[in-house]
CSV table of C-alpha atoms in Angstrom, one decimal:
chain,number,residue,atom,x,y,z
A,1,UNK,CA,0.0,0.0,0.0
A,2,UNK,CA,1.3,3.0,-1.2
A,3,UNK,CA,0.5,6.4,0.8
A,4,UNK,CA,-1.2,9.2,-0.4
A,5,UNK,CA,-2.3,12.8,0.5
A,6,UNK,CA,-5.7,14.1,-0.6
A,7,UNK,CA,-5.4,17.5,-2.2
A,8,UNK,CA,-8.2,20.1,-2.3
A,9,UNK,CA,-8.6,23.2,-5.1
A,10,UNK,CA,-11.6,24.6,-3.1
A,11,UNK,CA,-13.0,27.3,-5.6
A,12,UNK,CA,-15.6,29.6,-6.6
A,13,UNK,CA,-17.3,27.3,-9.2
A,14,UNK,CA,-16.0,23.4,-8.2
A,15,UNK,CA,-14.6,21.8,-5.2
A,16,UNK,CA,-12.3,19.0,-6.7
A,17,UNK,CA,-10.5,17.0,-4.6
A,18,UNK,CA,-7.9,14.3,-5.8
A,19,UNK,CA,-5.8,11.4,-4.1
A,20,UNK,CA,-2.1,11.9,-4.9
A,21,UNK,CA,0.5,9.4,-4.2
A,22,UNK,CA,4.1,10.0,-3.5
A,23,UNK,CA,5.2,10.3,-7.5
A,24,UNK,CA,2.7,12.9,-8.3
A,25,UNK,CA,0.2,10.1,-9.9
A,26,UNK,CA,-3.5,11.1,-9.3
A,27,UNK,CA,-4.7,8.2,-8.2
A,28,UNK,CA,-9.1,9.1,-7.8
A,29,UNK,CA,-10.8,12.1,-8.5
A,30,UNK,CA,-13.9,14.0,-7.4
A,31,UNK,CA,-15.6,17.3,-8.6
A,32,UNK,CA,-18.8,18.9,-7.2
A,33,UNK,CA,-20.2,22.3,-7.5
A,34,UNK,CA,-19.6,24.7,-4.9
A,35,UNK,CA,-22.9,26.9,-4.6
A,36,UNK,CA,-21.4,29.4,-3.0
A,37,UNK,CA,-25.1,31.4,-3.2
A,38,UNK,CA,-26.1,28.5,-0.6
A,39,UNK,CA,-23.4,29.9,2.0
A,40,UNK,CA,-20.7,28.5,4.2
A,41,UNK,CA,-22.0,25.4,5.5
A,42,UNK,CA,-23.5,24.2,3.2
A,43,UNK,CA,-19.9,24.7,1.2
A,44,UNK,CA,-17.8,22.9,4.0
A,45,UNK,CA,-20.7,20.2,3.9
A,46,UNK,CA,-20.1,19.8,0.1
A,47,UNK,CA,-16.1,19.5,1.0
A,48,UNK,CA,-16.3,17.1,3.1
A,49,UNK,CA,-18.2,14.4,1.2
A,50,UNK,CA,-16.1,14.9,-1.2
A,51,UNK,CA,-13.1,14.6,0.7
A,52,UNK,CA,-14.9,11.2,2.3
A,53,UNK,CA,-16.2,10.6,-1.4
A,54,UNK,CA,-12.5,10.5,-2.9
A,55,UNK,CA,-10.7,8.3,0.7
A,56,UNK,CA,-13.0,6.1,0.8
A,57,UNK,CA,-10.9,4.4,-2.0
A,58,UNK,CA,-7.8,4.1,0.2
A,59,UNK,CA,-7.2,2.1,3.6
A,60,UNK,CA,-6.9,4.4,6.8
A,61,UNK,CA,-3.5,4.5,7.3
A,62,UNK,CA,-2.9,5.2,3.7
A,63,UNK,CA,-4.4,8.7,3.8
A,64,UNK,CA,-0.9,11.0,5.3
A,65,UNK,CA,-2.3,14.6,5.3
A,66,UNK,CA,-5.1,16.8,3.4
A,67,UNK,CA,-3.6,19.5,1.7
A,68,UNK,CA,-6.2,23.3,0.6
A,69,UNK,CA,-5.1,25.9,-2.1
A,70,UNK,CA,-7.9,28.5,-2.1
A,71,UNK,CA,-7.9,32.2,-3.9
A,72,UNK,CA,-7.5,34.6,-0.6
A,73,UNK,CA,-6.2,36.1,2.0
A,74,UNK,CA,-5.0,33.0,4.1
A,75,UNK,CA,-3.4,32.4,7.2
A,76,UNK,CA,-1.2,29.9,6.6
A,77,UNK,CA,0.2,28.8,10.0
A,78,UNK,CA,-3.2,28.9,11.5
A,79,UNK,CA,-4.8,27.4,8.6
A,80,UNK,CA,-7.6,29.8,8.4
A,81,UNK,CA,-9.6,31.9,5.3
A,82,UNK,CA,-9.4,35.3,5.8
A,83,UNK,CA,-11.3,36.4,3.0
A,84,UNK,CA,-11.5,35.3,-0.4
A,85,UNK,CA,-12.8,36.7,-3.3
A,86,UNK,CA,-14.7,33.2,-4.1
A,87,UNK,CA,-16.5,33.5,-0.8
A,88,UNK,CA,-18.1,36.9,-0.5
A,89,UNK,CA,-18.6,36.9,3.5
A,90,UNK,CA,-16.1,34.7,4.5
A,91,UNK,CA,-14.0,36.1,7.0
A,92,UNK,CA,-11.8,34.5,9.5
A,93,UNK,CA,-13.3,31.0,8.9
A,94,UNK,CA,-10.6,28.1,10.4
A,95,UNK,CA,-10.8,25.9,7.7
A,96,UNK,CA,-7.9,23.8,8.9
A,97,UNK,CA,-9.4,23.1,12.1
A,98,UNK,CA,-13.0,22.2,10.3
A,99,UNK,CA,-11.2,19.8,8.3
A,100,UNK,CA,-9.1,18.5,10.8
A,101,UNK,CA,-12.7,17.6,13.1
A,102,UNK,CA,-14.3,15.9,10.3
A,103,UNK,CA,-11.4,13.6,9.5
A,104,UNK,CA,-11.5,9.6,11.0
A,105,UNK,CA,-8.0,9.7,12.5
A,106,UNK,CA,-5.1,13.1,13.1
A,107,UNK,CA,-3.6,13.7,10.2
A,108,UNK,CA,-1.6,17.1,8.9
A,109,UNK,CA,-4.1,19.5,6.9
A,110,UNK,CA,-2.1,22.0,5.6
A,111,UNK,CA,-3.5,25.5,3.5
A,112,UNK,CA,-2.1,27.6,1.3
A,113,UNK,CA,-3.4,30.3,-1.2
A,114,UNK,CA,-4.5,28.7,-4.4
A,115,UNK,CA,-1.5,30.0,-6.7
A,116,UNK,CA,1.1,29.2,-4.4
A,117,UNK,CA,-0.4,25.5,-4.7
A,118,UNK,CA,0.0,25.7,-8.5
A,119,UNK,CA,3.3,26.9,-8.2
A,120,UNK,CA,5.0,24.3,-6.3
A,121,UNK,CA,2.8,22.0,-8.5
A,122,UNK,CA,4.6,23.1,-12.0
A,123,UNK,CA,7.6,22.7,-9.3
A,124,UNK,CA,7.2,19.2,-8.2
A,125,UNK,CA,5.7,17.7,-11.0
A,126,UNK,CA,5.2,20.6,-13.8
A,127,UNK,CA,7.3,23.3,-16.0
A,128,UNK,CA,9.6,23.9,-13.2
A,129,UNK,CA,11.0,20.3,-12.4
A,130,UNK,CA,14.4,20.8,-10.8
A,131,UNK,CA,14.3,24.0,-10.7
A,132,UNK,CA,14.8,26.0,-6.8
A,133,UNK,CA,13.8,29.6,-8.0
A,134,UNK,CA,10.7,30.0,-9.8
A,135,UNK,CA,8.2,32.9,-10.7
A,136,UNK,CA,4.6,31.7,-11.0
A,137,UNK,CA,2.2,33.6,-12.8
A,138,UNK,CA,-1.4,32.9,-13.5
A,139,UNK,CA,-3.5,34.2,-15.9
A,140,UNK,CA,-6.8,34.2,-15.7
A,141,UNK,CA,-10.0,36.1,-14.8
A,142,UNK,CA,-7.3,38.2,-12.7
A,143,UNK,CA,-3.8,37.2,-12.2
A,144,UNK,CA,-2.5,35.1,-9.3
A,145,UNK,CA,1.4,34.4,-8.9
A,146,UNK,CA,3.5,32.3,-6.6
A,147,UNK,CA,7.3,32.8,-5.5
A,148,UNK,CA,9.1,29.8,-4.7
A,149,UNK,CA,12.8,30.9,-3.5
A,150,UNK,CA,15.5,28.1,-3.2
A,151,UNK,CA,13.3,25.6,-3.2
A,152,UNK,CA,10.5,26.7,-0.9
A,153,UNK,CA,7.4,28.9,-0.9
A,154,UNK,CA,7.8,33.0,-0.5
A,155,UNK,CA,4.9,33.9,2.0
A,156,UNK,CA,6.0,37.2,3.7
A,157,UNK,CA,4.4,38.7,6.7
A,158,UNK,CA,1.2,38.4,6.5
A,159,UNK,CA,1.1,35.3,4.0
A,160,UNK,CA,0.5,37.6,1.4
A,161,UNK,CA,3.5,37.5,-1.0
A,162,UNK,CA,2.8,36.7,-4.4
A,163,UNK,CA,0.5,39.2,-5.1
A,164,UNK,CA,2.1,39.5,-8.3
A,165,UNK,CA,-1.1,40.6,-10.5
A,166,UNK,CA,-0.7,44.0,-8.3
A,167,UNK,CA,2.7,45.0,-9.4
A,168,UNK,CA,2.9,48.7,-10.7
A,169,UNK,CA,3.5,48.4,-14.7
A,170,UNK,CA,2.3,51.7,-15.6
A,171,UNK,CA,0.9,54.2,-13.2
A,172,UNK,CA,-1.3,56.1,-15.2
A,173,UNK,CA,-3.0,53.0,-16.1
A,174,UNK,CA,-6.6,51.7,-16.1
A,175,UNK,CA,-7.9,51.0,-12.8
A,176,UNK,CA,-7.9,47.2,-11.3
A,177,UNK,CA,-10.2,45.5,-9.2
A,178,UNK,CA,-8.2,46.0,-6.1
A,179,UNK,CA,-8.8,50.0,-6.7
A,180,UNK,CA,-5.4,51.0,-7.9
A,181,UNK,CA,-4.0,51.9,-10.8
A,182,UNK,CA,-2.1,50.7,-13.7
A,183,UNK,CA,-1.4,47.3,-11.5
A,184,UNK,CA,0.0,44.0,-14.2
A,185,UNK,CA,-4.1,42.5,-13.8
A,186,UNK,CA,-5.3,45.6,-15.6
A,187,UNK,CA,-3.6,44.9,-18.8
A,188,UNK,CA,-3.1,40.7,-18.9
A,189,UNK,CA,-5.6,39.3,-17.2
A,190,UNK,CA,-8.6,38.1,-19.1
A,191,UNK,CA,-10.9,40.7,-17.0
A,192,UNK,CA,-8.5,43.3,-19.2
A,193,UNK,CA,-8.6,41.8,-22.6
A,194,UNK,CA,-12.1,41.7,-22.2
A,195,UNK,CA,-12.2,45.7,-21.6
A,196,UNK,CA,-9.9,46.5,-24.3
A,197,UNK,CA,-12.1,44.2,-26.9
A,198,UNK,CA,-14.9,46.1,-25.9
A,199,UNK,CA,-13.7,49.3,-26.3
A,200,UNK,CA,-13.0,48.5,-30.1
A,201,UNK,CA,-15.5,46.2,-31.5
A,202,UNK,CA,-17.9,48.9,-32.5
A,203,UNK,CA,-15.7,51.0,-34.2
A,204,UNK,CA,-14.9,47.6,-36.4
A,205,UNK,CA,-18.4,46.2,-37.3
A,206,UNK,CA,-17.2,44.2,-40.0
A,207,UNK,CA,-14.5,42.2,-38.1
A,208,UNK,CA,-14.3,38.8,-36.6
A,209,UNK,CA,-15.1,39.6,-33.2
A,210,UNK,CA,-18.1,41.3,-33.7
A,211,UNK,CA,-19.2,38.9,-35.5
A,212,UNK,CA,-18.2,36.5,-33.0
A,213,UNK,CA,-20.4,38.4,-30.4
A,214,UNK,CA,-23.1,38.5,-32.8
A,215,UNK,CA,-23.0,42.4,-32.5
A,216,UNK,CA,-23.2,42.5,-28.5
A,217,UNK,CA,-20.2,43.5,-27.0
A,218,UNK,CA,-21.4,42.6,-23.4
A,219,UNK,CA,-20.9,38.7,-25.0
A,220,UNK,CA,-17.5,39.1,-25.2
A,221,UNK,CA,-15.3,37.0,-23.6
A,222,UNK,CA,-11.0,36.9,-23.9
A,223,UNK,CA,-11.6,33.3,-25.8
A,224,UNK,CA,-13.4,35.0,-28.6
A,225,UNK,CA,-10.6,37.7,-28.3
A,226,UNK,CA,-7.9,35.0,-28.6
A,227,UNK,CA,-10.6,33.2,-31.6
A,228,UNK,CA,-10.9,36.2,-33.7
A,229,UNK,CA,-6.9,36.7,-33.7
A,230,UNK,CA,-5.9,33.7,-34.6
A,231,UNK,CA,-8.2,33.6,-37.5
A,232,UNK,CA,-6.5,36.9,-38.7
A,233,UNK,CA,-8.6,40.0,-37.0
A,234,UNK,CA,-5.6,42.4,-36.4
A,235,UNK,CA,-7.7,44.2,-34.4
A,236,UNK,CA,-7.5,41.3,-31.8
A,237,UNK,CA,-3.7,40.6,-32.5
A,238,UNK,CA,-3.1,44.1,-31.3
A,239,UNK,CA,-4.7,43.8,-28.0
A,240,UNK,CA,-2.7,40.5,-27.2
A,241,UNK,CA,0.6,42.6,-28.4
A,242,UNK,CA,-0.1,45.0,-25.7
A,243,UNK,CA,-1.1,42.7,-23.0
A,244,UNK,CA,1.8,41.1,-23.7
A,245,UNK,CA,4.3,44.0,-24.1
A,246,UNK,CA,3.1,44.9,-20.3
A,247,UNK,CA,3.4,41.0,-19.3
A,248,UNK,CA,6.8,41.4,-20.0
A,249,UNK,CA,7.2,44.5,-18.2
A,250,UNK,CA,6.1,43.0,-14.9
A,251,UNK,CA,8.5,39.9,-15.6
A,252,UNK,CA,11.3,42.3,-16.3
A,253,UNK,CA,10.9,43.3,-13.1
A,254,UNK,CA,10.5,40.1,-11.1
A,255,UNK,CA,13.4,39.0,-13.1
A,256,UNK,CA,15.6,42.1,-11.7
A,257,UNK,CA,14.0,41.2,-8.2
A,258,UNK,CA,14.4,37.6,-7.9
A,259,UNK,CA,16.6,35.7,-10.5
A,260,UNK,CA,14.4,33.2,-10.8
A,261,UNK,CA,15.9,30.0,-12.9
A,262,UNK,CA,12.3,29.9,-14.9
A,263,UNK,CA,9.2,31.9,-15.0
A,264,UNK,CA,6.1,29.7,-15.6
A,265,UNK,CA,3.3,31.5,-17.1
A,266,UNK,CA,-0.3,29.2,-17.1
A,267,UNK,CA,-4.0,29.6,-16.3
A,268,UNK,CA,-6.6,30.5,-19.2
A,269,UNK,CA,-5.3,33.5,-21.1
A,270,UNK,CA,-1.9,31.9,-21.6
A,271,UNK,CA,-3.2,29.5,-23.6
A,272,UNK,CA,-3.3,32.0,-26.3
A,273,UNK,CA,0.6,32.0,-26.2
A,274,UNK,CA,1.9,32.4,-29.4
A,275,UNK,CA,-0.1,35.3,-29.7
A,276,UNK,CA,1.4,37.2,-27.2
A,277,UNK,CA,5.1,35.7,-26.3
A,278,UNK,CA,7.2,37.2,-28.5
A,279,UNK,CA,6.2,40.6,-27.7
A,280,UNK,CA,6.8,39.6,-23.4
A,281,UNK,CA,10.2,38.3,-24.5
A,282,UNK,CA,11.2,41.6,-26.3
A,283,UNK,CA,10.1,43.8,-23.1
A,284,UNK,CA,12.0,41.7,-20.7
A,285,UNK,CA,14.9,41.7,-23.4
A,286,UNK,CA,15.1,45.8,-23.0
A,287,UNK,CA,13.9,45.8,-19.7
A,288,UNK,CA,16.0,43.1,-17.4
A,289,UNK,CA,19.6,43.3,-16.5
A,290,UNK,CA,21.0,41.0,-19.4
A,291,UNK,CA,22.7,37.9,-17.7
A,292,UNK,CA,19.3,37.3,-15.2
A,293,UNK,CA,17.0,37.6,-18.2
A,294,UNK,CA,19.1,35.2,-20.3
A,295,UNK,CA,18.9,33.1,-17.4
A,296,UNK,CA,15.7,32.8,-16.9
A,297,UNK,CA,13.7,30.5,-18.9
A,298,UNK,CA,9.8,31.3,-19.8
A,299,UNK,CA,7.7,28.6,-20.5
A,300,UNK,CA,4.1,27.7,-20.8
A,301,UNK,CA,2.9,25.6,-17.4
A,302,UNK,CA,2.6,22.1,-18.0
A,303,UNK,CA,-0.1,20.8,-15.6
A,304,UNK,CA,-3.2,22.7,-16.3
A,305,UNK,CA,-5.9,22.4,-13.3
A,306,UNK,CA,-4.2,20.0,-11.7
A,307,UNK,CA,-1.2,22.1,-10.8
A,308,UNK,CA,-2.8,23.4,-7.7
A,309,UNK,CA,-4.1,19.6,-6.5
A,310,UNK,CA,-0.7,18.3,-7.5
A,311,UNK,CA,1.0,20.8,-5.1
A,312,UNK,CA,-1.8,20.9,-2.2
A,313,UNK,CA,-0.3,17.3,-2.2
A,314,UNK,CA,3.4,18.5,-2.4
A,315,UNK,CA,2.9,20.5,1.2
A,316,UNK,CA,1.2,17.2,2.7
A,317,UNK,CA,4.3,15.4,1.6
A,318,UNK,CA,6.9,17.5,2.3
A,319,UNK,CA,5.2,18.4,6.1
A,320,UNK,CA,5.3,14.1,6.8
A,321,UNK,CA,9.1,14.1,5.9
């Protein structure tokens, strides 16, 4: 009997939770929808059938930890949710400890913030594979990042490091979510493609996108951005040149910061890559000191949604050893 660790991505949309053994293989898995609108028992309720749902597959004694990623403010010692954007009046809610009570025997429950899971994923078993000094960044509605220096998670103070989406790339920016200005989510997330496709598509009634849209630019969504370009709409191509131009302008700077071996770029929008990766390379080209940014390697992620299962697992099995 081998052991595993069951690993938790406890988000806004799906709770999936996965049995991981020692070499990274996911060995069950099991998705069900979060229903956030139904509040924060009934949530933990859902988790913990699915956690039950997913061990039930495994003998007791096989089952060495239960590992969390979750988008948030978390305290990670303590194990606790401080807020989350997922969980709209969630505050302060011990997680670990709820977890901890609804398990058959003690076993390390360990919780991080959702991208610092994917990180050491694309670390253990991902992009980053023997690599000790990584930049994380993930691209999607928003932009999440995670800092992994010589070989172990950056948390900071408060557990907050990693906030890469709220880097300064241009002051006099659009504003972000978070309130500020001109931060590095306000021009690559998909949130910002989005805004920027908007803008345009009227002034372009005969291109692909509004046609795509079907004339409502409310409809519009960074896949039928990404769509349209790669069937030619120049329009389109322009907005992923500028989303990548101030990509690489945030890199450039984590680069000059932290000498990372590899930055790993994943989550939604990157999928759109070729699109926009020759125009980040060129910024961090001008923009880093030379011998770091010929250094560091930047590469597509390589595990997808699993990367944050895959290193909820990771902390289990690195906390047993």
């Amino acid at each position: 009997m081998g052991m595993i660790a069951l690993a938790v991505d406890l988000g806004g949309t799906n709770i999936r939770v996965a049995a991981i053994d020692e070499g990274g293989t996911i060995r069950k898995r099991f998705t069900r929808p979060t229903v956030v609108a139904e509040g924060k028992e009934a949530v933990l309720a859902r988790l913990f059938l699915a956690l039950e749902e997913v061990s039930r597959s495994f003998a007791e004694e096989q089952v060495q930890g239960v590992g969390l990623g979750c988008a948030g403010v978390i305290q990670i010692e303590r194990g606790i949710i401080s807020q989350s954007p997922n969980f709209p009046g969630w505050e302060n809610v011990p997680i670990k400890e709820r977890i901890q009570a609804c398990l058959s025997r003690s076993v390390p429950v360990l919780v991080d913030n959702d991208a610092n899971a994917a990180a050491m994923g694309e670390v253990w078993q991902g992009s980053a594979m023997n690599s000790k000094h990584v930049v994380c960044l993930t691209l999607g509605t928003g932009i999440g990042g995670g800092l992994v220096v010589d070989g172990n998670l950056v948390h900071g103070a408060d557990g907050m490091a990693g906030e890469l989406g709220h880097i300064i790339v241009d002051p006099q920016g659009p504003q972000c979510n978070c309130g500020n200005h001109g931060c590095l989510e306000a021009f690559a997330s998909g949130t910002a493609i989005k805004r920027e496709a908007i803008k345009i598509v009227r002034d372009y009634p005969a291109g692909e996108l509004n046609k795509r849209c079907n004339g409502n630019p409310e409809a519009i969504t960074a896949e039928m951005v990404c769509q349209s370009a790669v069937s030619g709409d120049l329009v389109c191509r322009r907005i992923y040149e500028t989303m990548g131009r101030y990509l690489g302008i945030g890199i450039a700077s984590l680069i000059n910061v932290f000498n990372p071996e590899i930055v790993v770029i994943g989550g939604r929008v990157s999928r759109a890559w070729d699109l926009f990766i020759s125009h980040t390379k060129e910024e961090i080209a001008q923009r880093a000191f030379k011998l770091p940014a010929q250094r560091a390697k930047v590469v597509p992620a390589a595990r997808g949604d699993d990367a944050g299962l895959l290193g909820a697992a990771f902390l289990v099995f690195r906390a047993i050893r």
